[in-house]
Protein backbone atom coordinates (compact mmCIF):
# COMPACT_ATOMS: atom_id res chain seq x y z
CA UNK A 1 0.00 0.00 0.00
CA UNK A 2 2.85 2.36 0.82
CA UNK A 3 4.42 1.78 -2.58
CA UNK A 4 1.13 2.60 -4.23
CA UNK A 5 0.90 5.93 -2.38
CA UNK A 6 4.36 6.86 -3.58
CA UNK A 7 3.48 5.75 -7.12
CA UNK A 8 -0.03 7.11 -7.82
CA UNK A 9 0.30 6.28 -11.52
CA UNK A 10 -0.09 2.56 -10.74
CA UNK A 11 -2.74 3.01 -8.06
CA UNK A 12 -5.95 1.12 -8.76
CA UNK A 13 -8.68 3.77 -8.51
CA UNK A 14 -11.42 1.24 -9.18
CA UNK A 15 -11.45 0.19 -5.52
CA UNK A 16 -12.06 3.75 -4.37
CA UNK A 17 -14.75 4.14 -7.02
CA UNK A 18 -16.66 1.22 -5.55
CA UNK A 19 -16.35 2.59 -2.01
CA UNK A 20 -17.32 6.12 -3.12
CA UNK A 21 -20.44 4.87 -4.84
CA UNK A 22 -21.64 3.47 -1.52
CA UNK A 23 -20.75 6.66 0.41
CA UNK A 24 -21.81 9.37 -2.02
CA UNK A 25 -23.30 7.99 -5.22
CA UNK A 26 -24.29 11.49 -6.47
CA UNK A 27 -20.75 12.90 -6.22
CA UNK A 28 -17.79 12.46 -8.52
CA UNK A 29 -14.94 10.75 -6.66
CA UNK A 30 -12.19 12.39 -8.67
CA UNK A 31 -13.56 15.68 -10.13
CA UNK A 32 -10.16 16.97 -11.21
CA UNK A 33 -9.38 13.77 -13.08
CA UNK A 34 -12.83 13.71 -14.71
CA UNK A 35 -12.38 17.32 -15.77
CA UNK A 36 -9.03 16.51 -17.35
CA UNK A 37 -10.56 13.56 -19.17
CA UNK A 38 -13.43 15.73 -20.44
CA UNK A 39 -10.95 18.41 -21.54
CA UNK A 40 -8.89 15.81 -23.38
CA UNK A 41 -11.98 14.39 -25.07
CA UNK A 42 -13.16 17.89 -26.04
CA UNK A 43 -9.77 18.73 -27.55
CA UNK A 44 -9.73 15.45 -29.44
CA UNK A 45 -13.25 16.00 -30.78
CA UNK A 46 -12.34 19.56 -31.80
CA UNK A 47 -9.28 18.32 -33.65
CA UNK A 48 -11.33 15.67 -35.43
CA UNK A 49 -14.01 18.24 -36.26
CA UNK A 50 -11.36 20.60 -37.62
CA UNK A 51 -10.08 17.89 -39.90
CA UNK A 52 -13.63 17.18 -41.05
CA UNK A 53 -14.28 20.87 -41.76
CA UNK A 54 -11.02 21.12 -43.71
CA UNK A 55 -12.01 18.09 -45.76
CA UNK A 56 -15.45 19.56 -46.42
CA UNK A 57 -13.97 22.91 -47.44
CA UNK A 58 -11.75 21.15 -49.94
CA UNK A 59 -14.85 19.83 -51.67
CA UNK A 60 -16.78 23.13 -51.78
CA UNK A 61 -17.76 24.35 -55.26
CA UNK A 62 -15.51 27.39 -54.91
CA UNK A 63 -12.49 25.11 -54.51
CA UNK A 64 -12.90 23.48 -57.91
CA UNK A 65 -11.66 24.87 -61.18
CA UNK A 66 -15.12 25.54 -62.58
CA UNK A 67 -17.42 26.69 -59.74
CA UNK A 68 -21.18 26.53 -59.95
CA UNK A 69 -21.44 30.35 -59.78
CA UNK A 70 -19.55 32.79 -61.97
CA UNK A 71 -18.00 29.87 -63.87
CA UNK A 72 -18.07 28.78 -67.50
CA UNK A 73 -21.76 29.60 -67.96
CA UNK A 74 -21.14 33.18 -66.88
CA UNK A 75 -17.90 33.36 -68.86
CA UNK A 76 -19.89 32.91 -72.04
CA UNK A 77 -21.49 36.31 -71.32
CA UNK A 78 -18.30 38.29 -70.71
CA UNK A 79 -18.80 40.52 -73.76
CA UNK A 80 -22.39 41.19 -72.74
CA UNK A 81 -21.31 42.05 -69.18
CA UNK A 82 -18.62 44.38 -70.52
CA UNK A 83 -21.23 46.10 -72.67
CA UNK A 84 -23.51 46.54 -69.66
CA UNK A 85 -20.65 48.10 -67.69
CA UNK A 86 -20.03 50.67 -70.41
CA UNK A 87 -23.75 51.45 -70.67
CA UNK A 88 -24.08 51.97 -66.92
CA UNK A 89 -21.11 54.32 -66.85
CA UNK A 90 -22.53 56.27 -69.79
CA UNK A 91 -25.89 56.47 -68.03
CA UNK A 92 -24.11 57.84 -64.96
CA UNK A 93 -22.52 60.59 -67.06
CA UNK A 94 -25.85 61.39 -68.70
CA UNK A 95 -27.72 61.75 -65.41
CA UNK A 96 -25.02 64.00 -64.00
CA UNK A 97 -25.31 66.22 -67.06
CA UNK A 98 -29.10 66.15 -66.81
CA UNK A 99 -28.94 67.16 -63.16
CA UNK A 100 -26.96 70.28 -64.08
CA UNK A 101 -29.76 71.61 -66.33
CA UNK A 102 -32.74 70.23 -64.42
CA UNK A 103 -35.18 72.30 -62.37
CA UNK A 104 -34.05 72.70 -58.77
CA UNK A 105 -36.70 70.29 -57.50
CA UNK A 106 -35.38 67.43 -59.68
CA UNK A 107 -31.62 67.79 -59.27
CA UNK A 108 -31.12 65.70 -56.14
CA UNK A 109 -33.15 62.81 -57.52
CA UNK A 110 -31.15 62.80 -60.74
CA UNK A 111 -27.87 62.86 -58.84
CA UNK A 112 -29.11 59.89 -56.80
CA UNK A 113 -29.95 57.96 -59.96
CA UNK A 114 -26.50 58.78 -61.34
CA UNK A 115 -24.96 57.27 -58.21
CA UNK A 116 -27.10 54.15 -58.59
CA UNK A 117 -25.97 53.71 -62.19
CA UNK A 118 -22.37 53.95 -61.02
CA UNK A 119 -23.09 51.31 -58.40
CA UNK A 120 -24.50 49.05 -61.11
CA UNK A 121 -21.25 49.40 -63.05
CA UNK A 122 -19.18 48.54 -59.97
CA UNK A 123 -21.27 45.44 -59.26
CA UNK A 124 -20.82 44.28 -62.83
CA UNK A 125 -17.07 44.91 -62.65
CA UNK A 126 -16.99 42.74 -59.52
CA UNK A 127 -18.81 40.04 -61.50
CA UNK A 128 -16.23 40.37 -64.27
CA UNK A 129 -13.44 39.84 -61.77
CA UNK A 130 -15.18 36.83 -60.19
CA UNK A 131 -15.40 35.19 -63.59
CA UNK A 132 -11.96 36.04 -64.97
CA UNK A 133 -9.75 36.94 -62.01
CA UNK A 134 -8.78 40.13 -63.83
CA UNK A 135 -10.05 43.69 -63.49
CA UNK A 136 -12.18 45.25 -66.20
CA UNK A 137 -10.86 48.57 -67.44
CA UNK A 138 -13.68 50.77 -68.77
CA UNK A 139 -13.21 52.77 -71.94
CA UNK A 140 -12.06 56.32 -71.33
CA UNK A 141 -14.85 58.70 -72.31
CA UNK A 142 -14.17 62.37 -72.91
CA UNK A 143 -16.31 65.32 -73.90
CA UNK A 144 -19.42 66.81 -72.40
CA UNK A 145 -23.04 65.75 -72.84
CA UNK A 146 -25.30 68.47 -74.19
CA UNK A 147 -28.98 68.53 -73.17
CA UNK A 148 -31.19 70.44 -75.63
CA UNK A 149 -34.62 69.92 -74.08
CA UNK A 150 -35.52 68.92 -70.53
CA UNK A 151 -38.73 67.06 -71.41
CA UNK A 152 -37.19 65.42 -74.49
CA UNK A 153 -34.28 64.24 -72.33
CA UNK A 154 -36.69 62.69 -69.83
CA UNK A 155 -38.54 60.94 -72.64
CA UNK A 156 -35.26 59.54 -73.95
CA UNK A 157 -34.16 58.40 -70.50
CA UNK A 158 -37.49 56.65 -69.93
CA UNK A 159 -37.06 54.52 -73.05
CA UNK A 160 -33.38 53.83 -72.29
CA UNK A 161 -34.18 52.66 -68.76
CA UNK A 162 -37.14 50.51 -69.81
CA UNK A 163 -35.10 48.84 -72.55
CA UNK A 164 -32.23 48.36 -70.10
CA UNK A 165 -34.54 46.61 -67.66
CA UNK A 166 -35.84 44.36 -70.42
CA UNK A 167 -32.34 43.47 -71.64
CA UNK A 168 -31.13 42.63 -68.15
CA UNK A 169 -34.08 40.33 -67.62
CA UNK A 170 -33.61 38.61 -70.97
CA UNK A 171 -29.96 37.93 -70.13
CA UNK A 172 -30.92 36.68 -66.68
CA UNK A 173 -33.41 34.27 -68.24
CA UNK A 174 -30.89 33.02 -70.81
CA UNK A 175 -28.04 32.12 -68.44
CA UNK A 176 -27.83 28.90 -66.42
CA UNK A 177 -25.59 30.60 -63.85
CA UNK A 178 -28.01 31.11 -60.97
CA UNK A 179 -25.90 33.74 -59.18
CA UNK A 180 -25.45 35.85 -62.29
CA UNK A 181 -29.14 35.45 -63.09
CA UNK A 182 -30.17 36.74 -59.66
CA UNK A 183 -27.90 39.77 -59.93
CA UNK A 184 -29.12 40.65 -63.41
CA UNK A 185 -32.71 40.32 -62.23
CA UNK A 186 -31.98 42.83 -59.46
CA UNK A 187 -30.45 45.23 -61.97
CA UNK A 188 -33.47 44.79 -64.21
CA UNK A 189 -35.77 45.84 -61.37
CA UNK A 190 -33.61 48.90 -60.71
CA UNK A 191 -33.76 49.95 -64.35
CA UNK A 192 -37.53 49.62 -64.50
CA UNK A 193 -37.73 51.69 -61.32
CA UNK A 194 -35.61 54.38 -62.95
CA UNK A 195 -38.02 54.36 -65.89
CA UNK A 196 -40.90 54.94 -63.48
CA UNK A 197 -39.02 57.83 -61.94
CA UNK A 198 -38.49 59.38 -65.37
CA UNK A 199 -42.21 59.13 -66.05
CA UNK A 200 -43.03 60.89 -62.78
CA UNK A 201 -40.55 63.66 -63.52
CA UNK A 202 -42.05 64.02 -66.97
CA UNK A 203 -45.59 64.15 -65.59
CA UNK A 204 -44.64 66.99 -63.27
CA UNK A 205 -42.74 68.82 -65.97
CA UNK A 206 -45.59 68.63 -68.48
CA UNK A 207 -48.06 70.00 -65.96
CA UNK A 208 -45.73 72.91 -65.35
CA UNK A 209 -45.51 73.79 -69.06
CA UNK A 210 -49.28 73.75 -69.75
XYZ file of C-alpha atoms in Angstrom:
210
model
C 0.000 0.000 0.000
C 2.846 2.359 0.815
C 4.423 1.779 -2.582
C 1.127 2.600 -4.231
C 0.904 5.931 -2.376
C 4.358 6.864 -3.580
C 3.482 5.751 -7.117
C -0.027 7.111 -7.823
C 0.302 6.278 -11.520
C -0.093 2.556 -10.743
C -2.743 3.007 -8.060
C -5.946 1.118 -8.761
C -8.677 3.765 -8.506
C -11.419 1.240 -9.177
C -11.454 0.185 -5.521
C -12.064 3.750 -4.370
C -14.747 4.145 -7.021
C -16.655 1.217 -5.547
C -16.353 2.593 -2.014
C -17.322 6.116 -3.121
C -20.440 4.869 -4.844
C -21.639 3.467 -1.521
C -20.752 6.658 0.407
C -21.806 9.373 -2.021
C -23.300 7.986 -5.220
C -24.290 11.488 -6.467
C -20.748 12.903 -6.218
C -17.794 12.460 -8.524
C -14.943 10.746 -6.657
C -12.185 12.389 -8.668
C -13.565 15.675 -10.130
C -10.163 16.966 -11.214
C -9.382 13.768 -13.079
C -12.827 13.708 -14.708
C -12.378 17.324 -15.772
C -9.034 16.509 -17.345
C -10.563 13.561 -19.168
C -13.430 15.730 -20.441
C -10.946 18.408 -21.539
C -8.891 15.814 -23.378
C -11.976 14.390 -25.068
C -13.155 17.895 -26.044
C -9.766 18.732 -27.551
C -9.731 15.446 -29.440
C -13.246 16.005 -30.777
C -12.336 19.558 -31.801
C -9.275 18.323 -33.650
C -11.326 15.673 -35.427
C -14.006 18.241 -36.264
C -11.364 20.600 -37.620
C -10.081 17.894 -39.897
C -13.629 17.178 -41.054
C -14.279 20.873 -41.761
C -11.024 21.120 -43.705
C -12.010 18.091 -45.757
C -15.446 19.562 -46.416
C -13.973 22.913 -47.443
C -11.749 21.153 -49.943
C -14.854 19.826 -51.668
C -16.782 23.132 -51.781
C -17.762 24.353 -55.263
C -15.506 27.390 -54.913
C -12.485 25.114 -54.514
C -12.904 23.484 -57.912
C -11.661 24.866 -61.182
C -15.116 25.538 -62.581
C -17.416 26.695 -59.736
C -21.184 26.530 -59.953
C -21.437 30.352 -59.784
C -19.547 32.785 -61.971
C -17.999 29.875 -63.865
C -18.067 28.784 -67.499
C -21.758 29.597 -67.961
C -21.140 33.182 -66.884
C -17.898 33.362 -68.858
C -19.888 32.910 -72.041
C -21.492 36.306 -71.320
C -18.305 38.294 -70.715
C -18.795 40.520 -73.765
C -22.394 41.189 -72.736
C -21.313 42.048 -69.182
C -18.622 44.380 -70.518
C -21.231 46.098 -72.667
C -23.512 46.544 -69.661
C -20.651 48.098 -67.688
C -20.033 50.673 -70.408
C -23.754 51.446 -70.673
C -24.085 51.972 -66.923
C -21.108 54.317 -66.853
C -22.529 56.271 -69.789
C -25.895 56.474 -68.026
C -24.111 57.840 -64.962
C -22.516 60.593 -67.057
C -25.850 61.388 -68.705
C -27.719 61.750 -65.410
C -25.017 63.996 -64.000
C -25.305 66.219 -67.063
C -29.096 66.147 -66.811
C -28.936 67.156 -63.156
C -26.962 70.281 -64.078
C -29.759 71.613 -66.329
C -32.744 70.227 -64.415
C -35.183 72.299 -62.366
C -34.045 72.697 -58.774
C -36.697 70.291 -57.496
C -35.380 67.431 -59.685
C -31.621 67.788 -59.266
C -31.117 65.701 -56.136
C -33.147 62.813 -57.517
C -31.154 62.796 -60.740
C -27.868 62.860 -58.836
C -29.106 59.892 -56.796
C -29.954 57.960 -59.963
C -26.504 58.776 -61.336
C -24.955 57.270 -58.211
C -27.096 54.155 -58.592
C -25.968 53.713 -62.190
C -22.365 53.950 -61.022
C -23.089 51.311 -58.398
C -24.496 49.045 -61.110
C -21.252 49.404 -63.046
C -19.182 48.543 -59.971
C -21.272 45.444 -59.264
C -20.817 44.280 -62.826
C -17.075 44.912 -62.649
C -16.987 42.742 -59.522
C -18.808 40.043 -61.501
C -16.229 40.370 -64.270
C -13.444 39.844 -61.766
C -15.175 36.833 -60.186
C -15.399 35.193 -63.594
C -11.961 36.036 -64.971
C -9.753 36.936 -62.008
C -8.784 40.131 -63.829
C -10.049 43.692 -63.491
C -12.184 45.245 -66.198
C -10.860 48.568 -67.438
C -13.682 50.769 -68.770
C -13.214 52.774 -71.936
C -12.056 56.324 -71.327
C -14.847 58.704 -72.310
C -14.173 62.374 -72.909
C -16.314 65.319 -73.899
C -19.420 66.815 -72.399
C -23.037 65.745 -72.843
C -25.302 68.474 -74.191
C -28.983 68.531 -73.171
C -31.191 70.436 -75.630
C -34.616 69.922 -74.084
C -35.524 68.915 -70.533
C -38.730 67.058 -71.410
C -37.187 65.423 -74.495
C -34.276 64.242 -72.333
C -36.687 62.694 -69.828
C -38.537 60.945 -72.641
C -35.261 59.540 -73.948
C -34.159 58.404 -70.504
C -37.489 56.647 -69.930
C -37.057 54.518 -73.046
C -33.385 53.833 -72.286
C -34.181 52.663 -68.764
C -37.142 50.506 -69.813
C -35.099 48.841 -72.551
C -32.227 48.359 -70.101
C -34.542 46.612 -67.663
C -35.845 44.364 -70.420
C -32.342 43.475 -71.638
C -31.128 42.632 -68.152
C -34.083 40.328 -67.621
C -33.606 38.612 -70.967
C -29.957 37.934 -70.133
C -30.924 36.678 -66.679
C -33.410 34.266 -68.242
C -30.893 33.021 -70.808
C -28.036 32.117 -68.443
C -27.828 28.901 -66.425
C -25.587 30.597 -63.850
C -28.014 31.111 -60.966
C -25.898 33.736 -59.179
C -25.451 35.851 -62.293
C -29.144 35.447 -63.090
C -30.167 36.744 -59.660
C -27.898 39.770 -59.927
C -29.117 40.647 -63.414
C -32.713 40.324 -62.233
C -31.982 42.826 -59.460
C -30.447 45.231 -61.966
C -33.473 44.794 -64.213
C -35.774 45.837 -61.374
C -33.612 48.900 -60.705
C -33.760 49.951 -64.348
C -37.525 49.617 -64.503
C -37.731 51.687 -61.317
C -35.615 54.378 -62.954
C -38.020 54.356 -65.889
C -40.902 54.939 -63.478
C -39.015 57.833 -61.942
C -38.492 59.379 -65.368
C -42.207 59.126 -66.047
C -43.029 60.886 -62.778
C -40.550 63.660 -63.516
C -42.053 64.018 -66.967
C -45.590 64.155 -65.587
C -44.643 66.986 -63.269
C -42.737 68.821 -65.971
C -45.592 68.630 -68.478
C -48.055 70.005 -65.956
C -45.734 72.915 -65.354
C -45.507 73.794 -69.062
C -49.275 73.748 -69.753
